[in-house]
Amino acid sequence: QVQLQESGPGLVGPSETLSLTCTVSGDSVSSSSNYWSWIRQSPEKGLEWIGYIYYIGTTKYNPSLRSRVTMSVDTSNNQFSLRLSSVTAADMAVYYCARGYGVFDQWGQGTLVTVSS
Amino acid sequence: DTQMTQSPSTLSASVGDRVTITCRASQTISSWLAWYQQKPGKAPKLLIYRASTLESGVPSRFTGSGSGTEFTLTISSLQPDDFATYYCQEYNSESQTFGQGTKLEIK
């Protein structure tokens, strides 16, 4: 059974960098079969795909966030990570990690990130 | 950017009803469309991909159809577990845009 679990600070200050990690069990981030994505959800913007990372480090980001997003993968710990810089109140959302690109067939439970000083 | 518009935004129905949710794309996306179900406090769950392919384990009362710019999700006979919010999502463009959601409520 595949499980994904997000972790990271639930509170980030304005203009700071949001950092989250997704730990995968039941599958391998090193698998050539899968891409690993981040998706967020807010009442204002709804569901928004942020980007994906492939096990060799290839990334693709949503053009609307491309200038602020960095993703990385840690195959030794079976994790992948998200960094979003210069956050504002508009970045407040539930952040999900998910398996896939285009079609997201496994999701983490989500973690709420609040932006506030 | 491809915009995805769902209708209706809210749908009231009863157990046993047949319901249809529509999703329209602002430009053609071929069949690159998925449907998800989300319950409060939970992550979305994949139901259908490539417009009409049922994800493994999803009940056959869920049916997806359409191509190009107009798509539908039909639930043939509503069950109590089906009351949730449904999202379409295109994966033809760089942005992988989701619709705004359709909340299916108990009448």
mmCIF file of C-alpha atoms in Angstrom:
data_model
loop_
_atom_site.group_PDB
_atom_site.id
_atom_site.type_symbol
_atom_site.label_atom_id
_atom_site.label_comp_id
_atom_site.label_asym_id
_atom_site.label_seq_id
_atom_site.Cartn_x
_atom_site.Cartn_y
_atom_site.Cartn_z
ATOM 1 C CA GLN A 1 0.000 0.000 0.000
ATOM 2 C CA VAL A 2 1.463 3.290 -1.117
ATOM 3 C CA GLN A 3 1.488 6.081 1.433
ATOM 4 C CA LEU A 4 2.727 9.648 1.185
ATOM 5 C CA GLN A 5 3.194 11.913 4.187
ATOM 6 C CA GLU A 6 3.932 15.624 4.125
ATOM 7 C CA SER A 7 5.988 17.243 6.857
ATOM 8 C CA GLY A 8 7.310 20.699 7.570
ATOM 9 C CA PRO A 9 6.527 23.953 9.366
ATOM 10 C CA GLY A 10 2.888 24.912 9.497
ATOM 11 C CA LEU A 11 3.728 28.591 9.874
ATOM 12 C CA VAL A 12 5.939 30.647 7.571
ATOM 13 C CA GLY A 13 6.627 34.360 7.735
ATOM 14 C CA PRO A 14 5.921 36.695 4.823
ATOM 15 C CA SER A 15 8.827 36.863 2.353
ATOM 16 C CA GLU A 16 10.351 33.694 3.848
ATOM 17 C CA THR A 17 10.822 30.325 2.191
ATOM 18 C CA LEU A 18 8.316 27.518 2.643
ATOM 19 C CA SER A 19 9.944 24.088 2.903
ATOM 20 C CA LEU A 20 8.076 20.795 2.898
ATOM 21 C CA THR A 21 9.122 17.171 2.609
ATOM 22 C CA CYS A 22 7.125 14.189 1.427
ATOM 23 C CA THR A 23 8.060 10.758 2.727
ATOM 24 C CA VAL A 24 6.977 7.857 0.543
ATOM 25 C CA SER A 25 6.329 4.304 1.694
ATOM 26 C CA GLY A 26 5.174 1.351 -0.355
ATOM 27 C CA ASP A 27 6.845 2.718 -3.483
ATOM 28 C CA SER A 28 10.226 4.101 -4.430
ATOM 29 C CA VAL A 29 10.993 7.635 -5.487
ATOM 30 C CA SER A 30 13.822 6.018 -7.482
ATOM 31 C CA SER A 31 11.372 4.167 -9.672
ATOM 32 C CA SER A 32 11.585 5.153 -13.304
ATOM 33 C CA SER A 33 7.830 4.593 -13.544
ATOM 34 C CA ASN A 34 6.767 7.533 -11.456
ATOM 35 C CA TYR A 35 6.848 11.256 -11.181
ATOM 36 C CA TRP A 36 6.309 12.974 -7.847
ATOM 37 C CA SER A 37 4.268 16.141 -7.615
ATOM 38 C CA TRP A 38 3.250 18.884 -5.251
ATOM 39 C CA ILE A 39 -0.262 20.308 -5.397
ATOM 40 C CA ARG A 40 -1.842 22.933 -3.195
ATOM 41 C CA GLN A 41 -5.408 23.906 -2.382
ATOM 42 C CA SER A 42 -6.781 27.169 -1.092
ATOM 43 C CA PRO A 43 -10.309 28.600 -0.969
ATOM 44 C CA GLU A 44 -9.220 31.432 -3.252
ATOM 45 C CA LYS A 45 -7.401 29.512 -5.978
ATOM 46 C CA GLY A 46 -8.758 26.002 -5.581
ATOM 47 C CA LEU A 47 -6.485 23.119 -6.528
ATOM 48 C CA GLU A 48 -3.229 24.171 -8.160
ATOM 49 C CA TRP A 49 -0.462 21.894 -9.433
ATOM 50 C CA ILE A 50 2.915 23.257 -8.358
ATOM 51 C CA GLY A 51 5.316 20.952 -10.130
ATOM 52 C CA TYR A 52 6.919 17.528 -10.330
ATOM 53 C CA ILE A 53 10.298 15.908 -9.841
ATOM 54 C CA TYR A 54 11.573 12.731 -11.452
ATOM 55 C CA TYR A 55 14.052 10.429 -9.701
ATOM 56 C CA ILE A 56 17.003 11.634 -11.762
ATOM 57 C CA GLY A 57 16.271 15.177 -10.648
ATOM 58 C CA THR A 58 14.373 16.375 -13.692
ATOM 59 C CA THR A 59 11.776 18.938 -12.730
ATOM 60 C CA LYS A 60 8.847 20.719 -14.305
ATOM 61 C CA TYR A 61 7.044 23.582 -12.637
ATOM 62 C CA ASN A 62 3.788 25.407 -13.140
ATOM 63 C CA PRO A 63 4.662 28.553 -15.122
ATOM 64 C CA SER A 64 2.785 30.684 -12.598
ATOM 65 C CA LEU A 65 5.155 29.612 -9.794
ATOM 66 C CA ARG A 66 8.290 28.702 -11.722
ATOM 67 C CA SER A 67 10.374 31.635 -10.533
ATOM 68 C CA ARG A 68 9.887 30.740 -6.839
ATOM 69 C CA VAL A 69 9.812 26.934 -6.792
ATOM 70 C CA THR A 70 12.580 24.417 -6.264
ATOM 71 C CA MET A 71 12.060 20.678 -5.888
ATOM 72 C CA SER A 72 14.553 18.026 -4.943
ATOM 73 C CA VAL A 73 14.623 14.291 -4.359
ATOM 74 C CA ASP A 74 16.405 12.260 -1.691
ATOM 75 C CA THR A 75 16.502 8.673 -2.872
ATOM 76 C CA SER A 76 18.359 7.402 0.200
ATOM 77 C CA ASN A 77 15.457 8.420 2.452
ATOM 78 C CA ASN A 78 12.720 7.876 -0.153
ATOM 79 C CA GLN A 79 11.644 11.506 0.072
ATOM 80 C CA PHE A 80 11.124 14.478 -2.144
ATOM 81 C CA SER A 81 10.906 18.119 -1.167
ATOM 82 C CA LEU A 82 9.442 21.482 -2.074
ATOM 83 C CA ARG A 83 10.839 24.940 -1.499
ATOM 84 C CA LEU A 84 8.759 28.008 -2.303
ATOM 85 C CA SER A 85 10.487 31.329 -1.821
ATOM 86 C CA SER A 86 9.194 34.815 -1.058
ATOM 87 C CA VAL A 87 5.858 33.619 0.240
ATOM 88 C CA THR A 88 2.888 35.913 0.697
ATOM 89 C CA ALA A 89 -0.599 35.472 2.070
ATOM 90 C CA ALA A 90 -1.584 34.142 -1.352
ATOM 91 C CA ASP A 91 0.582 31.077 -0.703
ATOM 92 C CA MET A 92 -1.446 30.057 2.339
ATOM 93 C CA ALA A 93 -2.941 26.673 1.478
ATOM 94 C CA VAL A 94 -3.096 22.981 2.169
ATOM 95 C CA TYR A 95 -0.093 21.461 0.433
ATOM 96 C CA TYR A 96 -0.326 17.913 -0.896
ATOM 97 C CA CYS A 97 2.342 15.650 -2.261
ATOM 98 C CA ALA A 98 1.161 13.171 -4.844
ATOM 99 C CA ARG A 99 2.374 10.447 -7.162
ATOM 100 C CA GLY A 100 2.147 11.208 -10.840
ATOM 101 C CA TYR A 101 2.241 13.899 -13.453
ATOM 102 C CA GLY A 102 -0.999 14.654 -15.187
ATOM 103 C CA VAL A 103 -2.835 11.911 -13.361
ATOM 104 C CA PHE A 104 -2.340 11.858 -9.598
ATOM 105 C CA ASP A 105 -3.220 8.437 -8.274
ATOM 106 C CA GLN A 106 -1.855 8.595 -4.742
ATOM 107 C CA TRP A 107 -1.959 11.616 -2.436
ATOM 108 C CA GLY A 108 -0.687 12.509 0.977
ATOM 109 C CA GLN A 109 -3.155 13.700 3.584
ATOM 110 C CA GLY A 110 -2.073 17.307 3.128
ATOM 111 C CA THR A 111 -0.507 19.845 5.440
ATOM 112 C CA LEU A 112 -1.796 23.341 6.125
ATOM 113 C CA VAL A 113 0.725 26.121 5.710
ATOM 114 C CA THR A 114 -0.154 29.503 7.158
ATOM 115 C CA VAL A 115 1.692 32.656 6.162
ATOM 116 C CA SER A 116 1.878 35.137 9.021
ATOM 117 C CA SER A 117 4.342 37.163 11.019
ATOM 118 C CA ASP B 1 -3.612 28.856 -19.985
ATOM 119 C CA THR B 2 -6.432 26.361 -20.271
ATOM 120 C CA GLN B 3 -9.385 27.258 -18.078
ATOM 121 C CA MET B 4 -11.646 24.506 -16.752
ATOM 122 C CA THR B 5 -15.245 25.366 -15.904
ATOM 123 C CA GLN B 6 -17.500 22.959 -14.075
ATOM 124 C CA SER B 7 -21.263 23.083 -13.834
ATOM 125 C CA PRO B 8 -23.189 23.145 -11.721
ATOM 126 C CA SER B 9 -21.221 24.464 -8.747
ATOM 127 C CA THR B 10 -23.628 22.735 -6.388
ATOM 128 C CA LEU B 11 -25.920 19.821 -7.062
ATOM 129 C CA SER B 12 -28.600 18.518 -4.712
ATOM 130 C CA ALA B 13 -29.682 14.931 -5.227
ATOM 131 C CA SER B 14 -31.028 11.886 -3.445
ATOM 132 C CA VAL B 15 -29.708 8.379 -2.955
ATOM 133 C CA GLY B 16 -30.490 6.377 -6.074
ATOM 134 C CA ASP B 17 -30.520 9.390 -8.409
ATOM 135 C CA ARG B 18 -28.541 9.576 -11.612
ATOM 136 C CA VAL B 19 -26.455 12.741 -11.744
ATOM 137 C CA THR B 20 -24.207 14.362 -14.318
ATOM 138 C CA ILE B 21 -21.483 16.940 -13.822
ATOM 139 C CA THR B 22 -20.112 18.869 -16.789
ATOM 140 C CA CYS B 23 -16.600 20.174 -17.304
ATOM 141 C CA ARG B 24 -15.690 22.507 -20.158
ATOM 142 C CA ALA B 25 -12.179 23.371 -21.274
ATOM 143 C CA SER B 26 -11.357 26.770 -22.767
ATOM 144 C CA GLN B 27 -9.399 25.033 -25.522
ATOM 145 C CA THR B 28 -9.220 21.527 -26.820
ATOM 146 C CA ILE B 29 -7.494 19.040 -24.530
ATOM 147 C CA SER B 30 -8.195 15.857 -26.510
ATOM 148 C CA SER B 31 -8.967 13.250 -23.830
ATOM 149 C CA TRP B 32 -6.406 14.451 -21.305
ATOM 150 C CA LEU B 33 -8.881 14.825 -18.486
ATOM 151 C CA ALA B 34 -9.182 13.327 -15.031
ATOM 152 C CA TRP B 35 -11.917 13.380 -12.398
ATOM 153 C CA TYR B 36 -11.371 13.382 -8.637
ATOM 154 C CA GLN B 37 -13.614 13.038 -5.609
ATOM 155 C CA GLN B 38 -12.812 14.929 -2.426
ATOM 156 C CA LYS B 39 -14.404 14.623 0.993
ATOM 157 C CA PRO B 40 -13.993 17.236 3.732
ATOM 158 C CA GLY B 41 -10.558 17.171 5.318
ATOM 159 C CA LYS B 42 -9.279 14.551 2.892
ATOM 160 C CA ALA B 43 -7.118 14.546 -0.189
ATOM 161 C CA PRO B 44 -8.711 14.192 -3.608
ATOM 162 C CA LYS B 45 -9.158 10.660 -4.863
ATOM 163 C CA LEU B 46 -8.647 9.753 -8.510
ATOM 164 C CA LEU B 47 -11.790 8.350 -10.129
ATOM 165 C CA ILE B 48 -11.281 8.560 -13.889
ATOM 166 C CA TYR B 49 -8.426 9.412 -16.224
ATOM 167 C CA ARG B 50 -8.079 9.862 -19.957
ATOM 168 C CA ALA B 51 -11.661 11.118 -19.857
ATOM 169 C CA SER B 52 -13.276 7.698 -19.556
ATOM 170 C CA THR B 53 -10.899 5.158 -17.993
ATOM 171 C CA LEU B 54 -12.008 4.053 -14.543
ATOM 172 C CA GLU B 55 -9.270 3.935 -11.932
ATOM 173 C CA SER B 56 -8.800 0.536 -10.336
ATOM 174 C CA GLY B 57 -11.145 -0.014 -7.404
ATOM 175 C CA VAL B 58 -13.592 2.735 -8.357
ATOM 176 C CA PRO B 59 -17.210 1.540 -8.591
ATOM 177 C CA SER B 60 -18.629 1.096 -12.057
ATOM 178 C CA ARG B 61 -21.497 3.497 -11.312
ATOM 179 C CA PHE B 62 -18.984 6.254 -12.136
ATOM 180 C CA THR B 63 -18.679 6.959 -15.862
ATOM 181 C CA GLY B 64 -16.674 9.581 -17.690
ATOM 182 C CA SER B 65 -17.157 10.699 -21.260
ATOM 183 C CA GLY B 66 -16.249 13.419 -23.704
ATOM 184 C CA SER B 67 -13.304 14.724 -25.670
ATOM 185 C CA GLY B 68 -12.050 18.008 -27.018
ATOM 186 C CA THR B 69 -13.600 20.662 -24.814
ATOM 187 C CA GLU B 70 -16.667 19.103 -23.213
ATOM 188 C CA PHE B 71 -16.681 16.307 -20.667
ATOM 189 C CA THR B 72 -19.114 14.716 -18.262
ATOM 190 C CA LEU B 73 -18.962 12.642 -15.108
ATOM 191 C CA THR B 74 -22.065 10.566 -14.488
ATOM 192 C CA ILE B 75 -22.949 8.667 -11.342
ATOM 193 C CA SER B 76 -25.627 6.183 -12.303
ATOM 194 C CA SER B 77 -27.201 5.539 -8.906
ATOM 195 C CA LEU B 78 -26.047 7.717 -6.049
ATOM 196 C CA GLN B 79 -24.876 6.009 -2.907
ATOM 197 C CA PRO B 80 -24.494 7.694 0.497
ATOM 198 C CA ASP B 81 -20.702 7.565 0.134
ATOM 199 C CA ASP B 82 -20.853 9.619 -3.089
ATOM 200 C CA PHE B 83 -21.814 12.919 -1.481
ATOM 201 C CA ALA B 84 -18.609 14.893 -1.875
ATOM 202 C CA THR B 85 -16.973 17.514 -4.079
ATOM 203 C CA TYR B 86 -15.876 16.534 -7.573
ATOM 204 C CA TYR B 87 -13.103 18.128 -9.604
ATOM 205 C CA CYS B 88 -12.072 17.792 -13.199
ATOM 206 C CA GLN B 89 -8.455 18.390 -14.188
ATOM 207 C CA GLU B 90 -6.829 18.771 -17.579
ATOM 208 C CA TYR B 91 -3.344 17.482 -18.202
ATOM 209 C CA ASN B 92 -2.823 18.726 -21.706
ATOM 210 C CA SER B 93 -1.191 22.027 -20.737
ATOM 211 C CA GLU B 94 1.821 22.996 -18.680
ATOM 212 C CA SER B 95 -0.400 24.154 -15.831
ATOM 213 C CA GLN B 96 -2.448 20.941 -15.340
ATOM 214 C CA THR B 97 -5.463 23.058 -14.394
ATOM 215 C CA PHE B 98 -8.265 21.918 -12.120
ATOM 216 C CA GLY B 99 -11.885 22.957 -12.301
ATOM 217 C CA GLN B 100 -13.409 24.904 -9.427
ATOM 218 C CA GLY B 101 -15.349 21.903 -8.158
ATOM 219 C CA THR B 102 -18.931 20.661 -7.965
ATOM 220 C CA LYS B 103 -20.339 19.994 -4.520
ATOM 221 C CA LEU B 104 -22.808 17.114 -4.509
ATOM 222 C CA GLU B 105 -25.214 17.516 -1.608
ATOM 223 C CA ILE B 106 -27.957 15.380 -0.172
ATOM 224 C CA LYS B 107 -31.397 16.708 -1.094
#
